[in-house]
Coordinates of C-alpha atoms in Angstrom, one line a residue:
M1 CA 24.0 10.6 -49.5
T2 CA 23.2 8.0 -52.1
S3 CA 20.2 8.3 -54.4
P4 CA 17.3 5.9 -54.1
Q5 CA 18.1 4.5 -57.5
N6 CA 21.6 3.5 -56.4
D7 CA 20.6 1.7 -53.2
P8 CA 21.6 -2.0 -53.0
A9 CA 19.0 -4.6 -53.6
P10 CA 19.2 -6.2 -50.1
Q11 CA 18.1 -2.9 -48.5
P12 CA 14.3 -3.4 -48.5
P13 CA 14.2 -6.3 -46.1
Q14 CA 16.5 -4.5 -43.7
G15 CA 14.3 -1.5 -43.8
H16 CA 11.3 -3.6 -43.1
S17 CA 13.1 -5.2 -40.1
D18 CA 13.9 -1.8 -38.6
G19 CA 10.3 -0.7 -38.9
H20 CA 9.1 -3.8 -37.2
T21 CA 11.6 -3.4 -34.3
H22 CA 10.5 0.2 -33.7
S23 CA 6.8 -0.8 -33.6
H24 CA 6.8 -4.0 -31.6
G25 CA 10.2 -4.8 -30.2
P26 CA 11.6 -4.0 -26.7
A27 CA 13.0 -0.5 -26.1
A28 CA 16.6 -0.2 -27.2
P29 CA 19.2 0.8 -24.6
V30 CA 19.6 4.5 -24.2
S31 CA 22.9 6.2 -25.1
K32 CA 25.9 6.2 -22.9
H33 CA 25.6 10.0 -22.4
L34 CA 22.0 9.8 -21.3
R35 CA 22.8 6.9 -18.9
K36 CA 25.4 9.1 -17.3
V37 CA 22.9 11.9 -16.8
I38 CA 20.3 9.6 -15.2
A39 CA 22.9 8.0 -13.0
A40 CA 24.0 11.5 -11.8
V41 CA 20.5 12.0 -10.5
V42 CA 19.6 8.5 -9.2
I43 CA 22.9 7.4 -7.7
P44 CA 23.2 10.3 -5.2
F45 CA 19.5 9.8 -4.2
A46 CA 20.0 6.1 -3.6
T47 CA 23.2 6.8 -1.7
A48 CA 21.3 9.3 0.5
V49 CA 18.7 6.7 1.2
V50 CA 21.3 4.2 2.2
V51 CA 23.0 6.7 4.5
G52 CA 19.6 7.6 6.0
L53 CA 18.8 3.9 6.7
I54 CA 22.2 3.5 8.5
A55 CA 21.8 6.7 10.4
F56 CA 18.3 6.0 11.6
W57 CA 18.5 2.3 11.9
P58 CA 16.7 1.5 15.2
G59 CA 18.2 -1.9 16.2
G60 CA 14.9 -3.3 17.4
V61 CA 11.7 -2.3 19.2
P62 CA 12.2 -0.6 22.6
D63 CA 11.0 -2.6 25.6
H64 CA 8.0 -1.4 27.7
E65 CA 5.9 -2.7 30.5
R66 CA 2.8 -4.3 29.1
T67 CA -0.5 -2.6 30.1
G68 CA -2.8 -5.5 29.3
V69 CA -5.0 -3.2 27.3
G70 CA -6.0 -3.7 23.6
F71 CA -3.2 -5.1 21.5
D72 CA -0.7 -4.6 24.4
R73 CA -1.7 -7.9 26.0
Q74 CA 0.1 -11.2 26.3
T75 CA -1.6 -13.7 24.0
Q76 CA -1.4 -17.5 23.4
D77 CA -3.1 -19.9 21.1
G78 CA -6.1 -21.9 22.3
K79 CA -8.7 -24.4 21.1
V80 CA -12.4 -24.8 21.9
V81 CA -12.8 -28.4 23.3
Q82 CA -16.4 -28.3 24.4
V83 CA -19.5 -26.1 24.0
V84 CA -22.6 -26.6 26.2
K85 CA -25.8 -24.6 26.0
V86 CA -27.0 -23.2 29.4
D87 CA -29.5 -20.7 30.6
C88 CA -28.0 -17.2 30.8
A89 CA -29.7 -16.7 34.2
D90 CA -27.8 -19.7 35.6
V91 CA -24.4 -18.2 34.8
N92 CA -25.3 -14.5 35.6
A93 CA -24.4 -13.5 32.1
A94 CA -26.3 -10.2 32.3
Q95 CA -28.1 -8.1 34.9
V96 CA -31.4 -6.5 34.2
P97 CA -31.4 -2.7 35.1
P98 CA -32.7 -2.2 38.6
T99 CA -35.6 -0.1 37.3
G100 CA -36.6 -2.8 34.9
D101 CA -36.5 -0.2 32.1
T102 CA -36.2 -1.9 28.7
S103 CA -36.8 1.3 26.6
T104 CA -33.1 1.8 26.1
P105 CA -30.9 -0.4 23.9
S106 CA -28.7 -1.5 26.8
G107 CA -31.8 -2.4 28.9
R108 CA -33.4 -4.5 26.1
E109 CA -30.0 -6.3 25.5
A110 CA -29.7 -7.1 29.1
V111 CA -33.2 -8.6 29.3
N112 CA -32.5 -10.7 26.1
E113 CA -29.3 -12.0 27.6
Q114 CA -30.9 -12.8 31.0
E115 CA -33.7 -14.8 29.4
G116 CA -31.8 -16.3 26.5
E117 CA -29.6 -19.4 26.1
C118 CA -25.8 -18.8 26.5
A119 CA -22.9 -21.0 25.4
K120 CA -20.5 -22.3 28.0
A121 CA -17.3 -23.1 26.2
T122 CA -14.3 -24.9 27.6
I123 CA -11.0 -23.6 26.1
E124 CA -7.7 -25.3 26.2
V125 CA -4.4 -23.3 26.0
T126 CA -2.3 -24.9 23.2
S127 CA 0.9 -22.8 23.5
G128 CA 3.1 -21.1 26.1
D129 CA 4.1 -22.2 29.6
D130 CA 0.5 -23.1 30.5
K131 CA 0.0 -25.4 27.5
G132 CA -2.8 -27.9 28.3
R133 CA -4.5 -25.7 30.9
T134 CA -8.3 -25.2 30.4
F135 CA -10.7 -22.4 31.4
V136 CA -14.4 -21.6 30.8
E137 CA -15.7 -18.8 28.6
V138 CA -19.4 -17.8 28.6
V139 CA -20.7 -16.5 25.3
Q140 CA -23.9 -14.5 25.4
P141 CA -26.6 -15.1 22.7
D142 CA -26.2 -11.6 21.2
A143 CA -22.4 -11.7 21.0
P144 CA -21.1 -11.0 17.5
R145 CA -18.7 -14.0 17.7
Q146 CA -20.0 -17.4 18.7
L147 CA -17.7 -20.3 19.5
R148 CA -17.9 -23.9 18.2
E149 CA -16.1 -27.1 19.2
G150 CA -12.7 -27.6 17.5
Q151 CA -12.3 -23.9 16.7
G152 CA -8.9 -22.3 17.1
V153 CA -8.9 -19.1 19.2
V154 CA -6.5 -16.5 20.5
V155 CA -6.5 -16.1 24.3
A156 CA -5.2 -13.2 26.4
Y157 CA -3.2 -13.8 29.5
A158 CA -3.4 -11.5 32.5
P159 CA -0.7 -12.7 35.0
D160 CA -1.9 -10.3 37.8
A161 CA -5.5 -11.5 37.8
P162 CA -6.9 -14.3 40.0
R163 CA -6.1 -17.8 38.6
D164 CA -9.6 -18.5 37.3
L165 CA -9.7 -15.2 35.4
Q166 CA -6.2 -15.1 34.0
Y167 CA -7.2 -16.3 30.5
S168 CA -10.0 -15.0 28.3
V169 CA -10.8 -15.4 24.6
T170 CA -10.0 -12.3 22.6
D171 CA -10.3 -13.4 18.9
V172 CA -10.6 -16.3 16.5
N173 CA -7.4 -17.9 15.1
R174 CA -7.4 -17.1 11.4
K175 CA -3.9 -18.3 10.5
I176 CA -4.9 -21.2 8.3
P177 CA -7.3 -19.3 6.0
M178 CA -5.1 -16.3 5.8
T179 CA -2.0 -18.4 4.9
L180 CA -4.0 -20.3 2.3
L181 CA -5.3 -17.0 0.8
A182 CA -1.7 -15.6 0.7
A183 CA -0.6 -18.8 -1.1
I184 CA -3.3 -18.6 -3.7
F185 CA -2.4 -14.9 -4.3
A186 CA 1.3 -15.8 -4.7
L187 CA 0.5 -18.6 -7.1
A188 CA -1.8 -16.4 -9.2
V189 CA 0.9 -13.7 -9.4
I190 CA 3.5 -16.2 -10.5
A191 CA 1.2 -17.9 -13.0
V192 CA 0.4 -14.7 -14.7
G193 CA 3.5 -12.7 -14.2
R194 CA 6.1 -15.5 -14.3
L195 CA 9.6 -14.2 -13.6
R196 CA 8.3 -10.6 -13.2
G197 CA 5.6 -12.0 -10.8
V198 CA 8.3 -13.6 -8.7
M199 CA 10.3 -10.4 -8.5
A200 CA 7.1 -8.6 -7.5
L201 CA 6.6 -11.0 -4.6
V202 CA 10.3 -10.5 -3.6
A203 CA 9.8 -6.7 -3.7
L204 CA 6.6 -7.1 -1.6
A205 CA 8.7 -9.0 1.0
V206 CA 11.3 -6.3 0.9
S207 CA 8.6 -3.6 1.5
F208 CA 7.3 -5.4 4.5
A209 CA 10.8 -5.9 5.8
V210 CA 11.6 -2.2 5.6
L211 CA 8.2 -1.4 7.2
T212 CA 8.6 -3.8 10.2
L213 CA 12.4 -3.7 10.7
F214 CA 13.0 0.0 10.0
I215 CA 10.0 2.4 9.9
L216 CA 8.0 1.1 12.9
P217 CA 10.9 0.5 15.3
A218 CA 12.5 3.8 14.4
I219 CA 9.3 5.7 15.1
L220 CA 8.9 3.9 18.4
Q221 CA 12.4 4.9 19.4
G222 CA 11.5 8.6 19.0
S223 CA 12.9 9.4 15.5
N224 CA 11.0 12.0 13.5
P225 CA 8.1 10.1 11.8
L226 CA 8.2 12.3 8.7
V227 CA 12.0 11.7 8.1
V228 CA 11.7 8.0 8.8
A229 CA 8.7 7.7 6.5
V230 CA 10.5 9.5 3.7
I231 CA 13.7 7.4 4.0
G232 CA 11.7 4.2 4.3
A233 CA 9.3 5.0 1.5
S234 CA 12.3 5.9 -0.8
A235 CA 14.0 2.6 0.0
I236 CA 10.7 0.7 -0.7
M237 CA 10.3 2.6 -4.0
L238 CA 13.9 1.9 -5.2
A239 CA 13.7 -1.8 -4.3
A240 CA 10.2 -2.3 -5.8
L241 CA 10.6 -0.4 -9.0
Y242 CA 14.1 -1.7 -9.9
M243 CA 13.3 -5.3 -8.9
C244 CA 10.0 -5.4 -10.8
H245 CA 10.9 -3.4 -13.9
G246 CA 14.7 -3.7 -14.2
V247 CA 17.6 -1.3 -13.9
T248 CA 16.8 0.8 -17.0
A249 CA 16.4 4.4 -17.9
R250 CA 12.7 3.9 -18.1
T251 CA 12.5 2.8 -14.5
S252 CA 14.8 5.6 -13.4
V253 CA 12.5 8.2 -14.9
A254 CA 9.6 6.6 -12.9
V255 CA 11.7 6.8 -9.8
V256 CA 12.4 10.5 -10.2
G257 CA 8.7 11.2 -11.0
T258 CA 7.6 9.2 -7.9
L259 CA 10.2 11.1 -5.7
I260 CA 9.0 14.5 -6.9
S261 CA 5.4 13.5 -6.2
L262 CA 6.2 12.2 -2.7
L263 CA 7.9 15.5 -1.9
L264 CA 4.8 17.3 -2.9
I265 CA 2.6 15.1 -0.8
G266 CA 4.9 15.6 2.2
L267 CA 4.8 19.4 1.8
L268 CA 1.1 19.6 1.4
G269 CA 0.4 17.1 4.1
S270 CA 2.6 18.9 6.6
L271 CA 0.9 22.2 5.7
F272 CA -2.7 21.1 6.0
I273 CA -2.3 18.7 9.0
G274 CA -0.8 21.6 10.9
W275 CA -3.3 24.2 9.6
A276 CA -6.3 21.9 10.4
D277 CA -4.9 21.1 13.9
L278 CA -5.0 17.4 13.4
S279 CA -3.5 15.7 16.4
G280 CA -3.4 12.1 14.9
N281 CA -4.7 10.8 18.3
T282 CA -8.3 10.0 17.5
D283 CA -9.1 6.4 18.6
D284 CA -8.2 3.8 21.2
N285 CA -5.2 2.5 19.3
T286 CA -3.5 5.8 18.8
G287 CA -4.3 6.7 22.4
L288 CA -2.6 3.5 23.5
I289 CA 0.4 4.3 21.4
H290 CA 0.6 7.8 22.9
G291 CA 0.2 6.4 26.4
L292 CA 3.0 3.9 25.9
Y293 CA 5.4 6.2 24.0
P294 CA 4.4 9.8 24.9
D295 CA 7.5 11.2 23.0
I296 CA 6.1 10.1 19.6
D297 CA 4.8 13.0 17.4
M298 CA 1.3 11.7 16.6
S299 CA 0.7 14.4 14.0
G300 CA 4.0 13.4 12.4
L301 CA 2.9 9.8 12.5
L302 CA -0.3 10.8 10.6
L303 CA 1.8 12.5 7.9
A304 CA 4.0 9.4 7.7
G305 CA 0.9 7.3 7.1
V306 CA -0.2 9.6 4.3
I307 CA 3.2 9.3 2.5
I308 CA 3.5 5.5 2.8
G309 CA -0.2 5.0 1.9
S310 CA 0.2 7.1 -1.3
L311 CA 3.4 5.3 -2.4
G312 CA 1.8 2.2 -3.9
V313 CA -0.6 4.0 -6.2
L314 CA 2.2 6.5 -7.1
D315 CA 4.4 3.7 -8.3
D316 CA 1.6 2.4 -10.5
V317 CA 0.9 5.8 -12.1
T318 CA 4.5 6.8 -12.8
V319 CA 5.5 3.4 -14.2
T320 CA 2.4 3.4 -16.5
Q321 CA 3.1 6.9 -17.7
T322 CA 6.8 6.2 -18.4
S323 CA 6.0 3.0 -20.3
A324 CA 3.3 4.8 -22.3
V325 CA 5.7 7.5 -23.5
W326 CA 8.4 4.9 -24.3
E327 CA 6.0 2.9 -26.4
L328 CA 4.7 6.0 -28.2
H329 CA 8.3 6.8 -29.1
Q330 CA 8.8 3.3 -30.3
A331 CA 5.8 3.6 -32.5
D332 CA 6.8 7.0 -33.9
P333 CA 10.6 7.7 -33.4
Q334 CA 10.3 11.1 -35.1
M335 CA 7.7 12.5 -32.6
G336 CA 9.2 15.3 -30.6
W337 CA 8.9 15.7 -26.9
R338 CA 5.9 18.0 -27.1
G339 CA 4.0 15.5 -29.2
L340 CA 5.0 12.7 -26.8
Y341 CA 3.8 14.8 -23.9
R342 CA 0.5 15.6 -25.5
A343 CA -0.2 11.9 -26.4
G344 CA 1.1 10.7 -23.0
I345 CA -1.0 13.1 -21.0
R346 CA -4.2 12.0 -22.8
I347 CA -3.5 8.5 -21.5
G348 CA -2.7 9.9 -18.1
R349 CA -6.0 11.7 -17.8
D350 CA -7.9 8.4 -18.1
H351 CA -5.6 6.7 -15.7
I352 CA -5.8 9.4 -13.0
A353 CA -9.6 9.7 -13.2
S354 CA -9.9 6.0 -12.2
V355 CA -7.1 6.1 -9.6
V356 CA -8.5 9.1 -7.7
N357 CA -11.9 7.5 -7.6
T358 CA -10.3 4.3 -6.3
L359 CA -8.5 6.2 -3.5
V360 CA -11.7 8.0 -2.4
L361 CA -13.7 4.8 -2.3
A362 CA -10.9 2.9 -0.5
Y363 CA -10.9 5.5 2.3
A364 CA -14.7 5.8 2.4
G365 CA -14.9 2.0 2.7
A366 CA -12.5 1.9 5.6
A367 CA -14.4 4.6 7.4
L368 CA -17.9 3.2 6.5
P369 CA -18.8 2.2 10.1
L370 CA -17.9 5.8 11.3
L371 CA -19.9 7.4 8.5
L372 CA -22.8 5.1 9.3
L373 CA -22.8 6.4 12.9
F374 CA -22.9 10.0 11.7
S375 CA -25.8 9.0 9.4
I376 CA -27.7 7.5 12.4
A377 CA -27.1 10.7 14.3
Q378 CA -28.5 12.7 11.4
S379 CA -25.4 15.0 11.4
S380 CA -25.0 17.5 8.7
V381 CA -22.2 17.2 6.1
G382 CA -20.4 20.1 7.6
T383 CA -20.5 18.5 11.1
V384 CA -19.2 15.2 9.8
A385 CA -16.4 16.8 7.8
N386 CA -15.3 18.9 10.8
S387 CA -15.0 15.9 13.0
E388 CA -11.3 15.1 13.5
L389 CA -11.8 11.4 12.6
V390 CA -13.3 12.3 9.3
A391 CA -11.1 15.3 8.7
E392 CA -8.1 13.1 8.9
E393 CA -9.4 10.8 6.1
I394 CA -10.4 13.9 4.0
V395 CA -6.9 15.4 4.3
R396 CA -5.3 12.0 3.7
T397 CA -7.4 11.4 0.6
L398 CA -7.1 14.9 -0.9
V399 CA -3.4 15.3 -0.3
G400 CA -2.7 11.8 -1.7
S401 CA -4.9 12.6 -4.7
I402 CA -3.2 15.9 -5.4
G403 CA 0.2 14.1 -5.4
L404 CA -1.2 11.5 -7.8
V405 CA -2.7 14.1 -10.2
A406 CA 0.7 16.0 -10.2
S407 CA 2.6 12.8 -10.9
V408 CA 1.0 12.4 -14.3
P409 CA 2.3 15.6 -16.0
V410 CA 5.6 15.5 -14.0
T411 CA 6.4 11.9 -15.0
T412 CA 5.1 12.4 -18.6
V413 CA 7.2 15.4 -19.3
L414 CA 10.3 13.8 -17.7
A415 CA 9.8 10.7 -19.9
A416 CA 9.2 12.7 -23.0
L417 CA 12.3 14.8 -22.5
V418 CA 14.5 11.8 -21.8
V419 CA 13.3 9.5 -24.6
S420 CA 13.3 12.3 -27.2
A421 CA 16.8 13.4 -26.2
D422 CA 18.2 9.9 -26.7
R423 CA 19.5 8.5 -29.9
P424 CA 19.5 11.7 -32.0
G425 CA 20.1 9.8 -35.2
A426 CA 17.2 7.3 -34.7
G427 CA 14.8 9.3 -36.7
T428 CA 17.2 9.7 -39.6
S429 CA 18.1 6.1 -39.7
S430 CA 14.5 5.0 -39.7
S431 CA 13.6 7.4 -42.5
T432 CA 16.6 6.4 -44.5
A433 CA 15.7 2.7 -44.1
A434 CA 12.1 3.4 -45.1
A435 CA 13.0 5.1 -48.3
P436 CA 15.0 2.2 -49.8
A437 CA 12.1 -0.1 -48.9
R438 CA 9.7 2.0 -51.0
T439 CA 12.3 2.2 -53.8
G440 CA 12.8 -1.5 -53.7
R441 CA 9.1 -2.2 -54.1
G442 CA 9.1 0.3 -57.0
R443 CA 11.8 -1.6 -58.8
R444 CA 10.0 -4.9 -58.3
R445 CA 6.8 -3.4 -59.8
K446 CA 8.8 -2.1 -62.8
A447 CA 10.4 -5.5 -63.2

């Protein structure tokens, strides 16, 4: 090894350049040996996912006879062409209780509707075989949704009903505002993220494609919901992470960390859903699904929802932790894996605290009407938590949160081990480059 006094004069600028690259430049490619190790883990996993997709590919949603209930109704587009105010008594919109009792909510509502002013709306069907056909819809004054002229609506069609009763308004047509909002979202993502934003949108489209073309039809055809969810979630994870973050060792570490966390969520979810006797059949929608497809394992469907629901936040946590460790190594290439882990876990603690709170608030917000009903009934906390509707959300939240918490140390230690094992000569070259830089400055001072 040459002495500092014998170093060539051009060495100081080179040392400065190396230091700048380690501090601010992109991560250098990992060694060929390390790429082989990562490929030995990721490629078999990706191959297994592809085989699973082929083996369980459903080939479409199975046919069934429509029940005409809830979402299982034939629907068409419609438009409100006229709205006329009429007395509710003239159209028999409501009937007062025979006893005249108005002490109950239903009795008071009936009296208000009988004495109030109703809206008589004429609706035109704008799609389907009956395009141009009109029918009348009476809207009561206390109805949560009022109609106005020119408004787009969704109408349900009941072919077995009398002709005058075959069509009815079920909802408002929200296609235009929803499409506009989606366009604004896409433009915002592209404007800020640029090429990475475009890839994020492509990954989002792939996620929806896997969900609608594979996961949902496969479950409806009777495949095990847990197996289908694991395969589908893995496919979404691989596509989203590699599309958004590139095919790199850093992304591969995030993939492995996400996979381990998903397996933990699956095991815990399966254990506690079975232990708590959660059926997964708790409302009208799940009841309708069970009635149409009685062979579906509803508790397995609940577990599949837990896995898929946790995937998006898991991706965020694992990618963030992996990137943090990589950047720490860039800033100090001589830091060992223990130092990288300790520094990375400090970042992870802050991240996980906010993410867990986000999950809990998200589930609480979704169940807010239900929680409000329990509050009105003045039920105790124990009674509320023991209800299956609430217990499902509690199990979903806690299992997902445990997986998120576990993903931080798992991903951090994986990233620390991988990045510290790579480029064993990096630390030596950096220190060697730094020494001439100091010597060069010393010579300049002497000069």
